[in-house]
Amino acid sequence: MRFSSSINGFILLWMLGLARLALASSHINSLPWSNNDVRTLLLDPSNKWSTNTTISFPDQESFSDATQRWSTYFGPTYSAAISPGTEEDVVKAVRLATRNNIQFLATGGRHGWAASLSKLKNGLAIDLGQLRSVRVDPVAATVVVGGGSKMNDVLDPVSAAGYEIQTGSCSCPGVLGVTLGGGVGRWQGLYGLMIDALLSVRLVTSDGRLLQVSETSYPDLFWGIRGAGANFGIVTAATFRLHKTKSGGDGGKVLNMDFVYTADRAPAYFKALETFRSRSVPANLAGITVVLYNETANSPYILANWVLRGVNTTEAEELMAPILAIPSAVMVASVVPWNKVIAIQGFGIDAQLCRRGAVRDNYGVTVRNYSASSLESAFEKMASFYATYPGGRGSALQFETFSNQAVSLGSNTATAYPWRDATGEFLFLFSWPEGDSTTESAAGKLGRDLRSSFAIQSGYPGGLAVYSNYAKGDEPFESIYGREKLPRLARLKRTWDPKNVFSFTHPLPIYY
């Protein structure tokens, strides 16, 4: 009973969000072209595409290469795909599509799962895969990343030049897609979010202009791009600031620690995890805790990855004492360069996580507060789900607890990103065999339940807050973008995309 008013308020906010989402989407034009018309339009010689630009259709093998997504659940559908070989052809594609009232979506890593993606039906895919370039300038301490580059593409070139950069926690998402939503990751305690390293972008706007956008060129637009960037155009390239690896310090070395805990150790582990919230995670420490299912043991378990910058074993033992005190089934520690952490994290789980083409449905919540009891309750609910729905045993809970020291130093008004005071990003990932509607329904129910349970205790006045890259898409605008940011974001949307051309990834309202 004590939470009844909060729950009612959360439900009302959620319902208002759905209504506003419908309003935001109402400006989207429908596709008046048949598949044959689109084929004719794209293949018209007068387009004068560059020689390395490729165009594909559903009856061609190359079409799958240009459109296959990480998740097949509620994704967009396409009648054609274009993979521009040049930045100029991205501009041409946008102009052609908007002039002919053809809906389109530009993609890099194709790792997003926003529910609004499913609103694109038989549209045009603009695949940025050929703009997959990484150019490091060691003198300027910058890197220019092409629109189709994935996280893994950046790591080695930057490291080889003697620098570091903050990244996400998985190798396969697109660098720019992750950045535009904010760019949460392990190194944020030291360097801030990925948007905090962003110096400029090259942006194709809804009216087909190519702009250089930065603090000094279209600064208001640059503000909005950093946190809500998918709403304003297609980023063909971005320039990031790099951080010099200190030869006299840790030399870019990282202590990577992987643990496996059986279900009976879960209460103790979550109590230990809670201590990091109360005393704050040190800037050089980051943890990811995942709840998975062990088919052999027929039981859920915890896979925990903790990363400490440096190789000081005394410091590691002191900082990790609450975790190390819990007997683990498996524990492996290794010292690796910073750019190799993603590859080896969690006993090499990244390769498995990056497999494309599976049914995946995800719910996220951003928190300032969390407790051992709430984490343990989530574990127990997941255990029950695993036991009752065998088809869902490929599902997982993921609790990211990164330091926010450098993140919180950034001005809350400097960018559109709203959650600089967060202490945790929680993600609930559900998967099941195609056609298993029973597990699908149960997963949706549990995902919403977990999200609302953590939101009530999150410490945010409005209840639900969610990092836009982890949002499902059924949340209110306020939960994704923050109430105080929305008036300015809506004005920017009205200025730069009044026809809602870019409306398939958590679309902003035109008015707020």
Coordinates of C-alpha atoms in Angstrom, one line a residue:
M1 CA 0.0 0.0 0.0
R2 CA 2.9 2.4 0.7
F3 CA 3.7 2.6 -3.0
S4 CA 0.2 2.9 -4.4
S5 CA 0.3 6.6 -5.2
S6 CA 3.7 6.2 -6.9
I7 CA 2.4 3.3 -8.9
N8 CA -0.7 5.2 -10.0
G9 CA 1.4 8.2 -11.0
F10 CA 3.8 5.9 -12.9
I11 CA 0.9 4.3 -14.8
L12 CA -0.6 7.7 -15.6
L13 CA 2.7 9.0 -16.9
W14 CA 3.1 5.9 -19.0
M15 CA -0.4 6.3 -20.5
L16 CA 0.3 10.0 -21.3
G17 CA 3.6 8.9 -23.0
L18 CA 1.7 6.5 -25.3
A19 CA -0.7 9.2 -26.3
R20 CA 2.2 11.6 -27.0
L21 CA 4.0 9.0 -29.0
A22 CA 1.0 8.7 -31.2
L23 CA 1.0 12.4 -31.7
A24 CA 4.7 12.5 -32.5
S25 CA 4.3 9.8 -35.1
S26 CA 1.2 11.4 -36.7
H27 CA 3.4 13.5 -39.0
I28 CA 5.1 10.5 -40.6
N29 CA 4.1 10.1 -44.3
S30 CA 3.1 6.7 -45.6
L31 CA 4.9 5.1 -48.6
P32 CA 2.9 5.6 -51.8
W33 CA 5.2 3.6 -53.9
S34 CA 5.1 -0.1 -54.9
N35 CA 8.3 -2.2 -54.7
N36 CA 8.7 -2.0 -58.5
D37 CA 8.4 1.8 -58.4
V38 CA 11.1 2.1 -55.8
R39 CA 13.4 -0.2 -57.8
T40 CA 12.8 2.0 -60.9
L41 CA 13.4 5.1 -58.9
L42 CA 16.7 3.9 -57.3
L43 CA 18.1 2.5 -60.5
D44 CA 17.4 5.5 -62.6
P45 CA 20.8 6.5 -64.3
S46 CA 20.1 10.1 -63.6
N47 CA 20.9 9.5 -59.9
K48 CA 24.5 9.2 -60.9
W49 CA 25.4 7.1 -57.8
S50 CA 29.1 6.7 -57.1
T51 CA 30.7 3.5 -58.5
N52 CA 31.0 1.8 -55.1
T53 CA 27.4 2.6 -54.0
T54 CA 25.3 -0.6 -54.0
I55 CA 21.6 -1.0 -54.3
S56 CA 19.8 -4.2 -53.3
F57 CA 16.3 -5.6 -53.1
P58 CA 14.7 -8.4 -51.1
D59 CA 15.3 -11.0 -53.8
Q60 CA 19.1 -10.5 -53.6
E61 CA 21.6 -12.0 -51.1
S62 CA 23.2 -8.6 -50.6
F63 CA 19.9 -7.2 -49.3
S64 CA 20.3 -9.3 -46.1
D65 CA 23.8 -8.0 -45.6
A66 CA 22.5 -4.4 -45.7
T67 CA 19.5 -4.9 -43.5
Q68 CA 19.9 -7.9 -41.0
R69 CA 19.5 -6.7 -37.5
W70 CA 20.7 -7.9 -34.1
S71 CA 17.1 -8.4 -33.0
T72 CA 14.4 -9.6 -35.4
Y73 CA 11.6 -8.6 -32.9
F74 CA 9.3 -5.8 -34.1
G75 CA 11.9 -4.5 -36.5
P76 CA 11.4 -2.4 -39.6
T77 CA 10.7 -3.8 -43.1
Y78 CA 12.2 -2.6 -46.3
S79 CA 11.4 -2.7 -50.0
A80 CA 15.0 -1.7 -51.0
A81 CA 18.4 -0.9 -49.5
I82 CA 21.1 1.5 -50.6
S83 CA 24.6 1.3 -49.2
P84 CA 26.2 4.6 -50.1
G85 CA 29.9 4.5 -51.0
T86 CA 30.3 8.2 -50.3
E87 CA 28.9 10.9 -48.0
E88 CA 27.5 12.7 -51.1
D89 CA 25.4 9.6 -51.9
V90 CA 23.9 9.7 -48.4
V91 CA 22.8 13.2 -49.2
K92 CA 21.4 12.1 -52.6
A93 CA 19.5 9.2 -51.0
V94 CA 17.9 11.5 -48.4
R95 CA 16.9 14.0 -51.1
L96 CA 15.5 11.3 -53.3
A97 CA 13.5 9.7 -50.5
T98 CA 12.0 12.9 -49.1
R99 CA 11.2 14.3 -52.6
N100 CA 9.3 11.1 -53.4
N101 CA 7.7 10.7 -49.9
I102 CA 9.6 7.4 -49.2
Q103 CA 10.2 6.6 -45.6
F104 CA 13.7 5.6 -44.7
L105 CA 16.0 4.6 -41.9
A106 CA 19.8 5.0 -41.8
T107 CA 21.7 2.3 -39.8
G108 CA 25.3 1.6 -38.7
G109 CA 25.5 -1.4 -36.4
R110 CA 21.7 -2.2 -36.6
H111 CA 21.8 -3.0 -32.9
G112 CA 18.9 -0.8 -31.8
W113 CA 15.6 -2.2 -30.6
A114 CA 13.3 0.7 -30.2
A115 CA 9.6 -0.3 -30.6
S116 CA 9.2 2.7 -32.9
L117 CA 11.4 1.0 -35.5
S118 CA 8.5 -1.3 -36.3
K119 CA 6.5 1.7 -37.6
L120 CA 8.7 1.6 -40.7
K121 CA 7.0 -0.6 -43.3
N122 CA 8.4 -1.4 -46.7
G123 CA 10.7 1.6 -46.5
L124 CA 14.2 2.3 -47.7
A125 CA 17.2 1.1 -45.8
I126 CA 20.2 3.5 -45.9
D127 CA 23.0 1.2 -44.8
L128 CA 26.1 3.2 -43.7
G129 CA 28.3 0.0 -43.7
Q130 CA 30.6 1.3 -46.4
L131 CA 31.4 4.5 -44.4
R132 CA 33.3 2.3 -42.0
S133 CA 36.5 4.3 -41.4
V134 CA 38.7 5.2 -38.4
R135 CA 41.3 8.0 -38.8
V136 CA 43.4 8.8 -35.8
D137 CA 45.3 12.2 -35.7
P138 CA 48.0 11.7 -33.0
V139 CA 49.1 15.3 -33.2
A140 CA 45.6 16.7 -32.6
A141 CA 44.7 13.8 -30.3
T142 CA 41.4 13.1 -32.2
V143 CA 39.8 10.4 -34.1
V144 CA 37.4 10.7 -37.0
V145 CA 34.9 7.8 -37.1
G146 CA 32.8 7.0 -40.1
G147 CA 29.0 6.5 -39.8
G148 CA 29.2 2.7 -40.4
S149 CA 32.0 2.0 -37.9
K150 CA 31.4 -0.4 -35.0
M151 CA 32.8 -0.2 -31.5
N152 CA 35.4 -2.8 -32.2
D153 CA 36.7 -0.9 -35.2
V154 CA 37.9 2.0 -33.0
L155 CA 39.7 0.2 -30.2
D156 CA 43.0 -1.0 -31.8
P157 CA 43.7 2.0 -34.0
V158 CA 43.3 4.4 -31.0
S159 CA 45.4 2.2 -28.8
A160 CA 48.2 1.8 -31.4
A161 CA 48.5 5.5 -31.6
G162 CA 49.0 5.7 -27.8
Y163 CA 45.6 6.9 -26.9
E164 CA 42.4 5.8 -25.2
I165 CA 38.7 6.6 -25.7
Q166 CA 35.6 5.9 -23.7
T167 CA 33.4 3.3 -25.4
G168 CA 30.3 1.2 -24.9
S169 CA 30.5 -2.3 -23.4
C170 CA 29.9 -4.5 -26.5
S171 CA 31.9 -4.7 -29.7
C172 CA 29.2 -4.8 -32.3
P173 CA 26.9 -1.7 -31.9
G174 CA 27.6 1.2 -34.2
V175 CA 29.9 3.8 -32.6
L176 CA 27.8 6.8 -33.6
G177 CA 24.5 5.1 -32.7
V178 CA 25.8 4.5 -29.1
T179 CA 27.2 8.0 -28.9
L180 CA 24.1 9.9 -30.0
G181 CA 22.1 8.4 -27.1
G182 CA 24.8 9.4 -24.6
G183 CA 27.4 6.7 -24.7
V184 CA 27.4 5.0 -21.3
G185 CA 30.4 2.7 -20.6
R186 CA 33.1 1.3 -18.3
W187 CA 35.5 4.2 -18.7
Q188 CA 32.9 6.9 -17.9
G189 CA 34.3 7.3 -14.3
L190 CA 37.6 8.4 -15.8
Y191 CA 36.6 10.2 -19.0
G192 CA 32.8 10.8 -19.0
L193 CA 30.2 9.7 -21.5
M194 CA 31.0 9.2 -25.2
I195 CA 29.2 12.5 -25.9
D196 CA 31.7 14.2 -23.6
A197 CA 34.4 13.3 -26.1
L198 CA 32.4 14.3 -29.1
L199 CA 33.9 17.4 -30.8
S200 CA 31.8 17.6 -34.0
V201 CA 29.6 15.6 -36.5
R202 CA 28.9 15.8 -40.2
L203 CA 25.1 15.7 -40.3
V204 CA 22.7 15.1 -43.2
T205 CA 19.5 17.0 -42.4
S206 CA 15.9 16.2 -43.4
D207 CA 16.1 18.8 -46.2
G208 CA 19.2 17.2 -47.6
R209 CA 21.9 19.6 -46.4
L210 CA 25.3 18.4 -45.2
L211 CA 26.4 20.3 -42.1
Q212 CA 29.4 20.4 -39.9
V213 CA 27.9 20.6 -36.4
S214 CA 29.9 21.5 -33.3
E215 CA 30.1 23.9 -30.3
T216 CA 30.9 26.7 -32.7
S217 CA 28.8 25.7 -35.7
Y218 CA 25.1 25.2 -35.1
P219 CA 25.7 24.9 -31.3
D220 CA 22.0 24.5 -30.4
L221 CA 21.7 21.6 -32.7
F222 CA 25.0 20.1 -31.3
W223 CA 23.4 20.3 -27.9
G224 CA 20.4 18.2 -29.0
I225 CA 22.5 15.7 -31.0
R226 CA 24.3 14.8 -27.7
G227 CA 21.5 12.7 -26.2
A228 CA 18.8 12.7 -28.8
G229 CA 20.8 12.7 -32.0
A230 CA 18.8 10.1 -33.9
N231 CA 16.0 12.7 -34.2
F232 CA 17.9 15.3 -36.2
G233 CA 19.6 13.6 -39.1
I234 CA 22.1 11.1 -40.3
V235 CA 25.6 11.4 -38.9
T236 CA 28.1 10.3 -41.6
A237 CA 31.2 11.0 -39.5
A238 CA 32.1 12.2 -36.1
T239 CA 35.3 13.6 -34.5
F240 CA 36.2 12.6 -30.9
R241 CA 38.7 13.8 -28.5
L242 CA 41.2 11.2 -27.3
H243 CA 43.0 10.7 -24.0
K244 CA 46.7 10.0 -23.9
T245 CA 47.8 6.7 -22.4
K246 CA 50.1 7.6 -19.6
S247 CA 53.4 5.7 -20.0
G248 CA 54.3 6.5 -16.4
G249 CA 50.9 5.4 -15.0
D250 CA 49.1 2.1 -15.6
G251 CA 50.2 2.1 -19.2
G252 CA 46.7 1.4 -20.3
K253 CA 46.7 -1.9 -18.5
V254 CA 43.5 -3.3 -17.0
L255 CA 42.8 -6.0 -14.4
N256 CA 39.9 -8.0 -15.8
M257 CA 38.1 -10.2 -13.2
D258 CA 35.4 -12.7 -14.1
F259 CA 33.3 -14.5 -11.5
V260 CA 30.6 -17.2 -11.6
Y261 CA 28.3 -17.5 -8.5
T262 CA 25.7 -20.2 -8.0
A263 CA 22.2 -19.3 -7.1
D264 CA 22.7 -19.8 -3.4
R265 CA 25.4 -17.1 -3.4
A266 CA 23.1 -14.5 -5.0
P267 CA 21.9 -12.9 -1.8
A268 CA 25.4 -12.4 -0.5
Y269 CA 26.6 -11.1 -3.9
F270 CA 23.8 -8.5 -4.2
K271 CA 24.5 -7.3 -0.6
A272 CA 28.1 -6.8 -1.7
L273 CA 27.0 -5.0 -4.9
E274 CA 24.8 -2.7 -2.8
T275 CA 27.9 -1.4 -0.9
F276 CA 29.2 0.1 -4.1
R277 CA 26.1 2.3 -4.4
S278 CA 26.3 3.5 -0.8
R279 CA 30.1 4.3 -1.0
S280 CA 30.1 5.1 -4.7
V281 CA 32.0 3.2 -7.3
P282 CA 35.6 4.4 -7.6
A283 CA 36.5 6.2 -10.9
N284 CA 38.8 3.4 -12.0
L285 CA 36.4 0.5 -11.3
A286 CA 33.4 -0.8 -13.3
G287 CA 31.1 -3.8 -12.9
I288 CA 28.6 -5.6 -15.0
T289 CA 26.5 -8.3 -13.3
V290 CA 24.5 -10.7 -15.5
V291 CA 21.9 -13.2 -14.4
L292 CA 21.8 -16.2 -16.8
Y293 CA 20.6 -19.8 -16.9
N294 CA 22.8 -22.8 -16.6
E295 CA 21.3 -25.7 -18.6
T296 CA 23.7 -28.3 -17.1
A297 CA 22.9 -27.3 -13.5
N298 CA 19.3 -26.5 -14.4
S299 CA 19.5 -23.3 -12.4
P300 CA 20.1 -19.6 -12.7
Y301 CA 23.5 -18.2 -11.9
I302 CA 25.4 -14.9 -11.8
L303 CA 28.2 -14.0 -14.1
A304 CA 30.0 -10.9 -12.9
N305 CA 32.7 -9.0 -14.7
W306 CA 34.7 -6.4 -12.8
V307 CA 37.4 -4.2 -14.4
L308 CA 40.0 -2.2 -12.5
R309 CA 42.3 0.3 -14.3
G310 CA 45.9 -0.5 -13.4
V311 CA 47.6 -3.5 -12.0
N312 CA 47.9 -2.6 -8.3
T313 CA 46.9 -5.9 -6.6
T314 CA 46.7 -4.2 -3.2
E315 CA 44.3 -1.7 -4.5
A316 CA 42.3 -4.4 -6.2
E317 CA 42.0 -6.5 -3.1
E318 CA 40.9 -3.4 -1.1
L319 CA 38.3 -2.1 -3.6
M320 CA 37.0 -5.6 -4.4
A321 CA 37.0 -6.9 -0.8
P322 CA 33.1 -7.2 -0.6
I323 CA 33.1 -9.3 -3.8
L324 CA 36.2 -11.3 -3.1
A325 CA 34.8 -12.3 0.3
I326 CA 32.0 -14.4 -1.4
P327 CA 33.0 -17.9 -2.5
S328 CA 32.7 -18.2 -6.2
A329 CA 32.3 -21.3 -8.4
V330 CA 34.8 -19.9 -10.9
M331 CA 37.1 -16.8 -10.8
V332 CA 39.6 -15.8 -13.5
A333 CA 41.7 -12.7 -13.4
S334 CA 44.0 -11.4 -16.1
V335 CA 45.9 -8.2 -17.0
V336 CA 45.2 -6.9 -20.5
P337 CA 45.4 -3.7 -22.5
W338 CA 42.3 -1.4 -22.2
N339 CA 41.4 -2.1 -25.8
K340 CA 41.1 -5.9 -25.2
V341 CA 38.6 -5.8 -22.3
I342 CA 35.5 -6.1 -24.5
A343 CA 36.8 -9.2 -26.2
I344 CA 37.6 -11.1 -23.0
Q345 CA 34.9 -9.8 -20.6
G346 CA 32.7 -12.4 -19.1
F347 CA 34.7 -15.3 -20.2
G348 CA 34.5 -14.1 -23.8
I349 CA 30.7 -13.6 -23.8
D350 CA 30.9 -10.7 -26.3
A351 CA 31.0 -13.0 -29.3
Q352 CA 27.8 -14.7 -28.2
L353 CA 26.1 -11.4 -27.5
C354 CA 26.8 -10.1 -30.9
R355 CA 25.1 -12.9 -32.9
R356 CA 22.5 -11.4 -35.2
G357 CA 19.1 -12.5 -36.2
A358 CA 17.5 -13.7 -32.9
V359 CA 14.3 -12.7 -31.3
R360 CA 15.2 -10.2 -28.6
D361 CA 13.0 -7.9 -26.5
N362 CA 14.5 -5.5 -24.0
Y363 CA 13.4 -3.3 -21.1
G364 CA 15.7 -0.8 -19.4
V365 CA 15.7 1.4 -16.3
T366 CA 18.2 4.0 -15.1
V367 CA 18.6 4.3 -11.3
R368 CA 20.2 6.5 -8.7
N369 CA 19.2 4.1 -5.9
Y370 CA 19.1 0.3 -5.8
S371 CA 19.1 -2.2 -3.0
A372 CA 20.2 -5.7 -2.4
S373 CA 16.6 -6.7 -1.7
S374 CA 15.4 -5.3 -5.1
L375 CA 18.2 -7.1 -6.9
E376 CA 17.5 -10.4 -5.1
S377 CA 13.8 -10.1 -5.9
A378 CA 14.6 -9.6 -9.6
F379 CA 16.8 -12.7 -9.4
E380 CA 14.0 -14.8 -7.9
K381 CA 11.5 -13.6 -10.4
M382 CA 13.9 -14.5 -13.2
A383 CA 14.5 -17.9 -11.7
S384 CA 10.7 -18.5 -11.7
F385 CA 10.5 -17.4 -15.3
Y386 CA 13.3 -19.8 -16.3
A387 CA 11.5 -22.7 -14.5
T388 CA 8.1 -22.0 -16.0
Y389 CA 9.1 -21.0 -19.5
P390 CA 12.0 -23.2 -20.9
G391 CA 11.8 -21.3 -24.2
G392 CA 13.0 -18.2 -22.4
R393 CA 16.2 -19.6 -20.9
G394 CA 18.3 -17.6 -23.3
S395 CA 17.1 -14.4 -21.5
A396 CA 19.2 -12.4 -19.0
L397 CA 19.2 -9.6 -16.5
Q398 CA 22.1 -7.2 -16.8
F399 CA 23.1 -4.7 -14.1
E400 CA 25.7 -2.1 -15.1
T401 CA 27.3 -0.3 -12.1
F402 CA 29.8 2.1 -13.5
S403 CA 31.4 5.1 -11.7
N404 CA 29.8 8.4 -12.6
Q405 CA 32.6 10.6 -11.3
A406 CA 33.6 12.2 -14.6
V407 CA 30.1 12.0 -15.9
S408 CA 28.7 14.1 -13.0
L409 CA 31.5 16.7 -13.5
G410 CA 29.9 17.6 -16.8
S411 CA 27.3 20.3 -16.8
N412 CA 23.7 19.0 -16.9
T413 CA 22.8 21.9 -19.2
A414 CA 25.7 21.4 -21.7
T415 CA 24.0 18.5 -23.6
A416 CA 20.6 17.0 -24.0
Y417 CA 21.6 13.9 -22.0
P418 CA 19.4 14.0 -18.8
W419 CA 20.8 11.3 -16.4
R420 CA 24.3 12.4 -15.3
D421 CA 23.6 11.5 -11.7
A422 CA 22.8 7.8 -12.4
T423 CA 24.6 5.1 -10.5
G424 CA 23.2 2.1 -12.5
E425 CA 21.9 1.1 -15.9
F426 CA 19.7 -2.0 -15.7
L427 CA 18.7 -4.0 -18.7
F428 CA 16.3 -6.9 -19.0
L429 CA 16.9 -8.9 -22.2
F430 CA 14.4 -11.5 -23.2
S431 CA 14.8 -14.1 -26.0
W432 CA 12.7 -17.0 -27.1
P433 CA 12.2 -19.3 -30.2
E434 CA 10.3 -17.7 -33.1
G435 CA 6.6 -18.3 -32.7
D436 CA 6.6 -19.1 -28.9
S437 CA 3.8 -16.7 -28.1
T438 CA 3.4 -18.1 -24.6
T439 CA 7.0 -17.2 -23.6
E440 CA 6.7 -13.9 -25.5
S441 CA 3.7 -12.9 -23.4
A442 CA 5.3 -13.9 -20.1
A443 CA 8.5 -12.1 -21.0
G444 CA 6.7 -8.9 -21.7
K445 CA 4.8 -9.1 -18.4
L446 CA 8.0 -9.8 -16.5
G447 CA 9.9 -7.1 -18.3
R448 CA 7.3 -4.4 -17.4
D449 CA 7.1 -5.7 -13.8
L450 CA 10.9 -5.5 -13.3
R451 CA 11.1 -2.1 -14.9
S452 CA 8.4 -0.6 -12.8
S453 CA 9.7 -2.2 -9.6
F454 CA 13.2 -0.7 -10.0
A455 CA 11.7 2.6 -11.2
I456 CA 9.7 3.1 -8.0
Q457 CA 12.9 2.8 -6.0
S458 CA 15.2 4.5 -8.6
G459 CA 15.5 7.8 -6.7
Y460 CA 14.2 9.9 -9.7
P461 CA 11.2 12.1 -8.8
G462 CA 9.3 11.1 -11.9
G463 CA 9.7 7.4 -11.3
L464 CA 10.9 5.8 -14.5
A465 CA 14.1 7.1 -16.1
V466 CA 15.8 5.2 -18.9
Y467 CA 18.9 5.7 -20.9
S468 CA 17.6 6.2 -24.5
N469 CA 19.8 3.4 -25.9
Y470 CA 18.2 1.0 -23.5
A471 CA 14.7 2.2 -23.8
K472 CA 12.0 -0.1 -25.2
G473 CA 10.0 2.8 -26.7
D474 CA 6.8 2.5 -24.8
E475 CA 8.0 4.9 -22.1
P476 CA 6.8 8.5 -21.8
F477 CA 9.0 11.1 -23.4
E478 CA 9.9 12.4 -20.0
S479 CA 11.3 9.1 -19.0
I480 CA 13.7 9.0 -22.0
Y481 CA 14.7 12.6 -22.5
G482 CA 13.9 14.2 -19.1
R483 CA 11.1 16.7 -18.5
E484 CA 13.4 19.7 -18.3
K485 CA 15.1 19.0 -21.6
L486 CA 11.9 18.4 -23.7
P487 CA 10.8 22.0 -24.4
R488 CA 14.2 22.8 -26.0
L489 CA 14.3 19.4 -27.8
A490 CA 10.8 20.0 -29.2
R491 CA 11.8 23.4 -30.6
L492 CA 14.9 21.8 -32.2
K493 CA 12.8 19.1 -33.7
R494 CA 10.3 21.6 -35.1
T495 CA 13.2 23.6 -36.6
W496 CA 15.3 20.8 -38.0
D497 CA 12.8 18.0 -38.8
P498 CA 9.3 19.6 -38.9
K499 CA 8.0 16.8 -41.1
N500 CA 9.3 14.1 -38.7
V501 CA 11.4 12.4 -41.3
F502 CA 13.6 11.0 -38.6
S503 CA 10.9 9.4 -36.5
F504 CA 11.8 5.7 -36.0
T505 CA 14.1 5.8 -33.0
H506 CA 12.3 7.2 -29.9
P507 CA 10.8 10.1 -31.9
L508 CA 10.6 13.5 -30.1
P509 CA 7.4 15.5 -30.1
I510 CA 7.2 18.5 -32.4
Y511 CA 5.5 20.5 -29.6
Y512 CA 5.9 20.1 -25.9

